[in-house]
Short mmCIF file of C-alpha atoms and ligand atoms in Angstrom, two decimals:
data_model
loop_
_atom_site.label_atom_id
_atom_site.label_comp_id
_atom_site.label_asym_id
_atom_site.label_seq_id
_atom_site.Cartn_x
_atom_site.Cartn_y
_atom_site.Cartn_z
CA MET A 494 118.32 75.81 107.90
CA ASN A 495 115.72 78.56 107.37
CA GLN A 496 116.46 81.82 109.10
CA SER A 497 113.93 83.25 111.55
CA VAL A 498 111.92 86.33 110.65
CA ASN A 499 111.73 88.93 113.43
CA ILE A 500 109.11 91.62 112.86
CA LEU A 501 108.86 94.83 114.86
CA ALA A 502 105.19 95.91 114.87
CA ILE A 503 103.79 99.35 115.71
CA GLU A 504 100.16 100.25 116.50
CA SER A 505 99.14 103.88 117.07
CA SER A 506 95.71 104.26 115.45
CA CYS A 507 93.83 105.68 118.44
CA ASP A 508 94.85 106.13 122.08
CA GLU A 509 97.10 103.12 122.72
CA THR A 510 100.78 103.30 121.82
CA SER A 511 101.83 99.72 121.26
CA ALA A 512 104.90 97.84 120.01
CA ALA A 513 105.41 94.10 119.63
CA VAL A 514 108.06 91.71 118.40
CA VAL A 515 106.84 88.69 116.45
CA ARG A 516 109.21 85.86 115.47
CA ASP A 517 107.99 83.46 112.77
CA GLY A 518 104.38 84.19 113.70
CA VAL A 519 104.97 83.81 117.46
CA VAL A 520 104.52 86.87 119.70
CA LEU A 521 107.66 87.43 121.80
CA SER A 522 106.53 90.71 123.36
CA ASN A 523 103.52 93.03 123.22
CA LEU A 524 103.73 96.31 125.08
CA ILE A 525 100.73 98.65 125.34
CA ALA A 526 100.90 102.18 126.79
CA THR A 527 97.36 103.38 127.49
CA GLN A 528 96.92 107.15 127.38
CA LYS A 529 95.21 108.31 130.56
CA VAL A 530 95.04 111.97 129.51
CA HIS A 531 91.66 111.48 127.76
CA GLU A 532 89.72 110.28 130.80
CA GLN A 533 88.97 113.78 132.10
CA TYR A 534 87.48 114.80 128.73
CA GLY A 535 85.06 111.88 128.41
CA GLY A 536 86.54 110.68 125.11
CA VAL A 537 89.72 110.60 123.03
CA VAL A 538 91.05 114.08 122.17
CA PRO A 539 92.86 113.56 118.83
CA GLU A 540 95.53 116.24 119.25
CA MET A 541 96.43 115.00 122.73
CA ALA A 542 96.56 111.42 121.44
CA SER A 543 99.14 112.43 118.79
CA ARG A 544 101.29 114.19 121.39
CA ALA A 545 101.13 111.25 123.79
CA HIS A 546 102.12 108.86 120.95
CA MET A 547 105.16 111.05 120.25
CA GLN A 548 106.20 110.84 123.90
CA ASN A 549 105.53 107.11 124.21
CA ILE A 550 106.71 105.58 120.96
CA VAL A 551 110.48 105.40 121.58
CA PRO A 552 110.28 104.02 125.15
CA VAL A 553 107.52 101.57 124.17
CA VAL A 554 109.57 100.18 121.27
CA ASP A 555 112.64 100.04 123.47
CA VAL A 556 110.88 97.97 126.16
CA ALA A 557 109.18 95.73 123.55
CA LEU A 558 112.62 94.85 122.12
CA LYS A 559 114.07 94.27 125.61
CA ASN A 560 111.12 92.09 126.70
CA ALA A 561 111.51 90.01 123.54
CA GLY A 562 115.26 89.66 124.14
CA ILE A 563 115.89 90.90 120.60
CA ALA A 564 118.43 93.56 119.57
CA LYS A 565 117.34 96.08 116.94
CA GLU A 566 120.03 94.63 114.65
CA GLU A 567 118.08 91.33 114.64
CA ILE A 568 114.83 92.87 113.32
CA ASN A 569 114.10 91.80 109.71
CA ALA A 570 111.02 93.92 108.88
CA VAL A 571 108.83 96.67 110.35
CA ALA A 572 105.02 96.45 110.29
CA PHE A 573 102.81 99.42 111.15
CA THR A 574 99.12 100.35 111.23
CA GLN A 575 98.48 102.41 108.12
CA ALA A 576 94.68 102.75 108.46
CA PRO A 577 92.03 103.40 109.62
CA GLY A 578 92.28 105.62 112.69
CA LEU A 579 92.98 109.15 113.89
CA ILE A 580 95.22 110.68 111.27
CA GLY A 581 97.58 112.43 113.71
CA SER A 582 97.96 109.24 115.74
CA LEU A 583 98.58 107.10 112.64
CA LEU A 584 101.20 109.60 111.45
CA VAL A 585 103.34 109.08 114.55
CA GLY A 586 103.49 105.28 114.13
CA THR A 587 103.94 105.53 110.35
CA CYS A 588 106.82 108.02 110.63
CA PHE A 589 108.51 105.97 113.32
CA ALA A 590 108.18 102.74 111.31
CA LYS A 591 109.49 104.38 108.14
CA SER A 592 112.45 105.93 109.96
CA PHE A 593 113.37 102.64 111.65
CA ALA A 594 113.08 100.75 108.35
CA GLN A 595 115.05 103.33 106.40
CA ALA A 596 117.82 103.59 108.99
CA ARG A 597 118.33 99.82 109.02
CA ASN A 598 117.44 99.22 105.36
CA LEU A 599 114.53 96.91 106.24
CA PRO A 600 111.33 96.06 104.38
CA LEU A 601 108.25 97.95 105.49
CA ILE A 602 104.78 96.35 105.86
CA ALA A 603 101.59 98.45 105.93
CA VAL A 604 98.75 96.85 107.90
CA HIS A 605 94.99 97.52 107.91
CA HIS A 606 93.89 97.80 111.54
CA MET A 607 90.57 95.98 111.06
CA GLN A 608 92.21 93.09 109.24
CA ALA A 609 94.61 92.84 112.17
CA HIS A 610 91.72 92.67 114.70
CA VAL A 611 90.46 89.59 112.82
CA LEU A 612 93.93 88.00 112.67
CA ALA A 613 94.29 88.44 116.47
CA HIS A 614 92.54 85.03 116.50
CA PHE A 615 95.68 83.51 114.99
CA ILE A 616 98.07 84.62 117.74
CA GLU A 617 97.34 81.74 120.11
CA ASP A 618 95.75 78.28 120.04
CA PRO A 619 93.06 77.21 119.42
CA LYS A 620 93.06 78.93 116.02
CA PRO A 621 90.00 78.98 113.75
CA ALA A 622 89.90 76.99 110.51
CA PHE A 623 88.93 78.75 107.25
CA PRO A 624 86.35 79.87 106.28
CA PHE A 625 85.91 81.76 109.51
CA LEU A 626 83.32 84.37 110.45
CA CYS A 627 84.36 87.24 112.70
CA LEU A 628 82.27 89.91 114.39
CA THR A 629 84.67 92.82 114.91
CA VAL A 630 83.32 95.23 117.50
CA SER A 631 85.31 98.19 118.76
CA GLY A 632 84.99 101.86 119.64
CA GLY A 633 85.23 102.75 115.96
CA HIS A 634 83.85 99.75 114.08
CA THR A 635 81.16 97.09 113.97
CA GLN A 636 81.64 94.61 111.15
CA VAL A 637 80.79 91.06 110.16
CA VAL A 638 83.82 89.77 108.29
CA LEU A 639 84.12 86.62 106.19
CA CYS A 640 87.70 85.40 106.44
CA ARG A 641 88.57 82.90 103.66
CA ASP A 642 92.29 82.92 104.36
CA TYR A 643 94.78 85.03 106.36
CA LEU A 644 94.74 87.86 103.85
CA ASP A 645 91.55 87.04 101.99
CA MET A 646 88.75 88.79 103.88
CA GLU A 647 85.46 90.41 102.98
CA VAL A 648 83.35 92.78 105.05
CA LEU A 649 79.82 91.40 104.73
CA GLY A 650 78.25 94.34 106.53
CA GLU A 651 78.96 97.10 109.00
CA THR A 652 77.35 99.88 110.99
CA ILE A 653 75.83 102.78 109.12
CA ASP A 654 76.27 105.14 112.08
CA ASP A 655 77.73 104.54 115.57
CA ALA A 656 79.94 101.58 116.42
CA ALA A 657 78.88 99.16 119.18
CA GLY A 658 81.64 100.49 121.47
CA GLU A 659 80.36 104.03 120.91
CA ALA A 660 76.86 102.89 121.85
CA PHE A 661 78.27 101.59 125.15
CA ASP A 662 80.42 104.70 125.74
CA LYS A 663 77.67 107.20 124.88
CA THR A 664 75.15 105.37 127.08
CA ALA A 665 77.66 105.50 129.92
CA LYS A 666 78.12 109.23 129.39
CA MET A 667 74.34 109.79 129.57
CA LEU A 668 74.32 107.81 132.82
CA GLY A 669 77.09 110.02 134.24
CA LEU A 670 79.76 107.29 134.09
CA PRO A 671 83.39 108.07 133.14
CA TYR A 672 85.09 107.22 129.81
CA PRO A 673 85.50 104.54 128.53
CA GLY A 674 82.08 103.45 129.75
CA GLY A 675 81.88 100.01 128.11
CA PRO A 676 83.65 98.11 130.89
CA LEU A 677 81.55 99.88 133.57
CA ILE A 678 78.26 99.10 131.84
CA ASP A 679 79.42 95.49 131.67
CA LYS A 680 80.20 95.52 135.42
CA TYR A 681 76.80 96.96 136.46
CA ALA A 682 74.95 94.80 133.92
CA GLN A 683 76.20 91.63 135.60
CA GLN A 684 74.13 92.51 138.69
CA GLY A 685 71.06 93.90 136.90
CA ASP A 686 67.81 92.70 135.33
CA PRO A 687 68.12 92.75 131.50
CA TYR A 688 64.31 92.56 131.05
CA ARG A 689 63.37 95.50 133.32
CA PHE A 690 63.49 98.18 130.59
CA SER A 691 63.06 97.66 126.88
CA PHE A 692 64.87 99.53 124.13
CA PRO A 693 64.36 99.27 120.36
CA VAL A 694 66.26 96.69 118.30
CA SER A 695 67.09 98.23 114.91
CA GLU A 696 65.84 96.31 111.88
CA MET A 697 68.54 96.77 109.25
CA LYS A 698 68.83 94.97 105.93
CA ASP A 699 71.50 92.34 105.19
CA TYR A 700 74.38 92.47 107.64
CA LYS A 701 74.13 96.18 108.40
CA PHE A 702 73.95 97.58 111.93
CA SER A 703 72.61 100.84 113.35
CA PHE A 704 73.02 102.06 116.92
CA SER A 705 71.76 105.64 116.62
CA GLY A 706 68.14 104.61 117.40
CA ILE A 707 68.95 102.99 120.73
CA LYS A 708 71.12 105.99 121.67
CA THR A 709 68.22 108.40 121.09
CA ALA A 710 65.77 106.07 122.86
CA ILE A 711 68.01 105.99 125.95
CA LEU A 712 68.37 109.78 125.90
CA TYR A 713 64.58 110.35 125.81
CA PHE A 714 63.98 107.60 128.37
CA LEU A 715 66.41 109.19 130.84
CA GLN A 716 65.10 112.72 130.22
CA LYS A 717 61.53 111.55 130.94
CA GLU A 718 62.39 109.58 134.08
CA ARG A 719 64.66 112.30 135.46
CA LYS A 720 61.77 114.78 135.33
CA THR A 721 60.00 112.88 138.13
CA ASP A 722 63.15 111.61 139.84
CA PRO A 723 66.48 113.41 139.21
CA ASP A 724 68.35 110.43 140.73
CA PHE A 725 66.57 107.85 138.55
CA ALA A 726 69.75 106.73 136.74
CA GLU A 727 71.77 106.33 139.94
CA LYS A 728 68.98 104.37 141.65
CA ASN A 729 68.41 102.04 138.68
CA MET A 730 71.94 101.88 137.28
CA LYS A 731 72.29 98.08 137.30
CA ASP A 732 68.97 97.40 135.57
CA ILE A 733 69.47 100.18 132.98
CA CYS A 734 72.96 98.87 132.13
CA ALA A 735 71.73 95.27 131.95
CA SER A 736 68.80 96.24 129.69
CA VAL A 737 70.95 98.37 127.34
CA GLN A 738 73.67 95.73 127.14
CA TYR A 739 71.10 93.00 126.46
CA THR A 740 69.68 95.04 123.55
CA ILE A 741 73.08 95.82 121.99
CA ILE A 742 74.10 92.15 122.23
CA ARG A 743 70.83 91.03 120.63
CA MET A 744 71.52 93.31 117.65
CA LEU A 745 75.08 92.00 117.28
CA MET A 746 74.25 88.31 117.67
CA LYS A 747 71.28 88.49 115.29
CA LYS A 748 73.52 89.48 112.37
CA LEU A 749 76.30 87.06 113.29
CA GLU A 750 73.83 84.19 113.44
CA LYS A 751 72.23 85.23 110.14
CA ALA A 752 75.65 85.27 108.42
CA ALA A 753 76.65 81.89 109.88
CA ASP A 754 73.32 80.34 108.78
CA GLU A 755 73.35 81.81 105.29
CA LEU A 756 76.98 81.04 104.56
CA LYS A 757 76.86 77.70 106.43
CA ILE A 758 79.95 78.54 108.49
CA SER A 759 80.54 76.99 111.90
CA GLU A 760 83.90 78.62 112.79
CA VAL A 761 82.79 81.84 114.49
CA GLY A 762 84.60 84.44 116.60
CA ILE A 763 84.48 87.94 118.02
CA ALA A 764 87.27 90.52 118.05
CA GLY A 765 87.86 94.17 119.02
CA GLY A 766 87.51 95.96 122.36
CA VAL A 767 83.81 95.17 122.85
CA SER A 768 84.57 91.43 122.66
CA ALA A 769 85.80 91.89 126.24
CA ASN A 770 82.12 92.25 127.20
CA SER A 771 81.06 89.38 129.46
CA GLY A 772 77.48 89.35 128.14
CA LEU A 773 78.62 89.16 124.51
CA ARG A 774 81.07 86.36 125.36
CA LYS A 775 78.30 84.43 127.09
CA ALA A 776 75.89 85.00 124.20
CA LEU A 777 78.50 83.73 121.72
CA GLN A 778 79.16 80.61 123.83
CA GLU A 779 75.44 79.87 124.22
CA THR A 780 74.61 80.47 120.56
CA GLY A 781 77.66 78.38 119.62
CA GLU A 782 76.43 75.45 121.72
CA ARG A 783 72.94 75.71 120.27
CA LYS A 784 74.20 75.97 116.68
CA GLY A 785 77.14 73.58 116.91
CA TRP A 786 79.73 76.29 116.17
CA ASN A 787 83.36 76.27 117.23
CA VAL A 788 83.66 79.67 118.92
CA TYR A 789 86.79 81.81 119.32
CA ILE A 790 87.54 84.80 121.55
CA PRO A 791 91.12 86.16 121.72
CA LYS A 792 92.80 86.80 125.05
CA PHE A 793 91.83 90.23 126.45
CA GLU A 794 95.15 91.94 125.60
CA TYR A 795 94.68 90.85 121.97
CA CYS A 796 91.04 92.04 121.86
CA THR A 797 91.72 95.73 122.47
CA ASP A 798 94.18 97.69 120.32
CA ASN A 799 97.61 96.04 120.36
CA ALA A 800 100.69 95.69 118.18
CA ALA A 801 100.82 91.87 118.41
CA MET A 802 97.91 91.65 115.96
CA ILE A 803 99.75 94.07 113.65
CA GLY A 804 102.83 91.83 113.88
CA ILE A 805 100.85 88.65 113.05
CA THR A 806 99.25 90.35 110.04
CA GLY A 807 102.68 91.71 109.09
CA TYR A 808 104.11 88.20 109.24
CA HIS A 809 101.52 86.86 106.78
CA LYS A 810 102.14 89.81 104.47
CA PHE A 811 105.89 89.18 104.75
CA LEU A 812 105.39 85.55 103.67
CA LYS A 813 103.45 86.77 100.63
CA GLY A 814 106.00 89.49 99.83
CA GLU A 815 103.43 92.28 100.32
CA PHE A 816 105.68 95.19 101.19
CA ALA A 817 105.10 98.94 101.28
CA ASP A 818 107.65 101.56 100.29
CA LEU A 819 108.65 104.83 101.86
CA SER A 820 105.92 106.68 99.97
CA ALA A 821 103.26 104.87 102.10
CA THR A 822 101.00 107.38 103.84
CA PRO A 823 98.50 106.79 106.63
CA SER A 824 94.80 107.13 105.97
CA ALA A 825 91.99 107.87 108.43
CA ARG A 826 89.40 105.96 106.40
CA ALA A 827 91.18 103.60 104.02
CA ALA A 828 88.92 101.12 102.31
CA TRP A 829 89.27 97.45 103.21
CA GLN A 830 91.88 95.78 100.98
O1 KG4 B 854 89.29 97.92 120.02
P1 KG4 B 854 89.33 99.02 121.04
O2 KG4 B 854 90.29 98.89 122.18
O3 KG4 B 854 89.65 100.40 120.36
C1 KG4 B 854 89.13 100.79 119.16
O4 KG4 B 854 89.72 100.43 118.09
O5 KG4 B 854 88.07 101.44 119.22
O6 KG4 B 854 87.84 99.20 121.61
C2 KG4 B 854 87.51 100.14 122.59
C3 KG4 B 854 86.02 100.05 122.86
C4 KG4 B 854 85.49 101.17 123.75
O7 KG4 B 854 84.32 101.69 123.17
C5 KG4 B 854 85.18 100.46 125.08
O8 KG4 B 854 84.13 101.05 125.82
C6 KG4 B 854 84.78 99.09 124.57
O9 KG4 B 854 85.70 98.82 123.53
N1 KG4 B 854 84.87 98.08 125.64
C7 KG4 B 854 83.79 97.44 126.14
C8 KG4 B 854 84.27 96.57 127.15
N2 KG4 B 854 85.63 96.72 127.22
C9 KG4 B 854 85.98 97.64 126.28
N3 KG4 B 854 82.49 97.53 125.82
C10 KG4 B 854 81.63 96.74 126.50
N4 KG4 B 854 82.01 95.90 127.51
C11 KG4 B 854 83.31 95.78 127.86
N5 KG4 B 854 83.67 94.93 128.83
ZN1 ZN B 855 90.81 98.68 117.21
#
């Protein structure tokens, strides 16, 4: 009888300290400690994130093991996020993973965070068939990824400036909303008129995105309106949010549709924190129905940063014998493998 493979997975690339236990590709536990310390600063403060990871990592791993009903002696490999992310944050997870692996003489698996966001689709059923097209949208990234197999992926295009999540968060900041603003914009947008205000849709070549133009347009728009009415944003919050969200979604869906058409792919999904957005989910469903796609959206806890996706990626690397050694170092901007 084949022996089970239990993988302990660690994610610490930004402001979530997360640990998961994955057995034979099945998630047994997935614990996420969200750092609240950043809220008062309107964004993630890297140094504070590193300190919070240091405080959280041991208890988070401890509870992840307990929730999975697995003793540390039963772990067969340790997977960790090696890149990309905040370097201080990545260092905490990397050092912990290396220490755990070295102490127990276990193989170590280095995981690319963006690859893991795509493989979050393979945690639960229904799972996409290959080739699969994934729009990965988070606070740090906006990418259209062609996924030929679990570990055979290609970034077709990405943003040349801000990420989609940043566009949401920066808009929220200009509107006086707290960080992270994406979920709040989504909430107001659901009650607003998306056609009331119009913002520019960037015209980028190929599968590239750009969100700096819309950010500047919103800034100038608010400055102008606030001159005649200082409470303009508060009075028109729902319609502004709906109009901004509508424009960002149009930019995202345009490229996803172009890629699906050109590559003739009908397995299409979204991943990353912004895929929690209700408007984007609806747009994907509607476009999917119109185009005859099978559409995929991971469960919310697997959309935002989590260690379960690191564990699933780690499992596929384990099966292929892709291990790292103790010389592995984290990287803030590692190229896609
Ligand atoms: O993937 P994630 O948790 O962390 C990164 O790797 O960046 O994504 C966080 C981003 C933030 O920018 C947040 O505002 C955005 O996802 N976000 C949303 C929604 N929920 C989270 N943006 C729009 N609508 C939402 N419902
Ligand atoms: Zn992420």
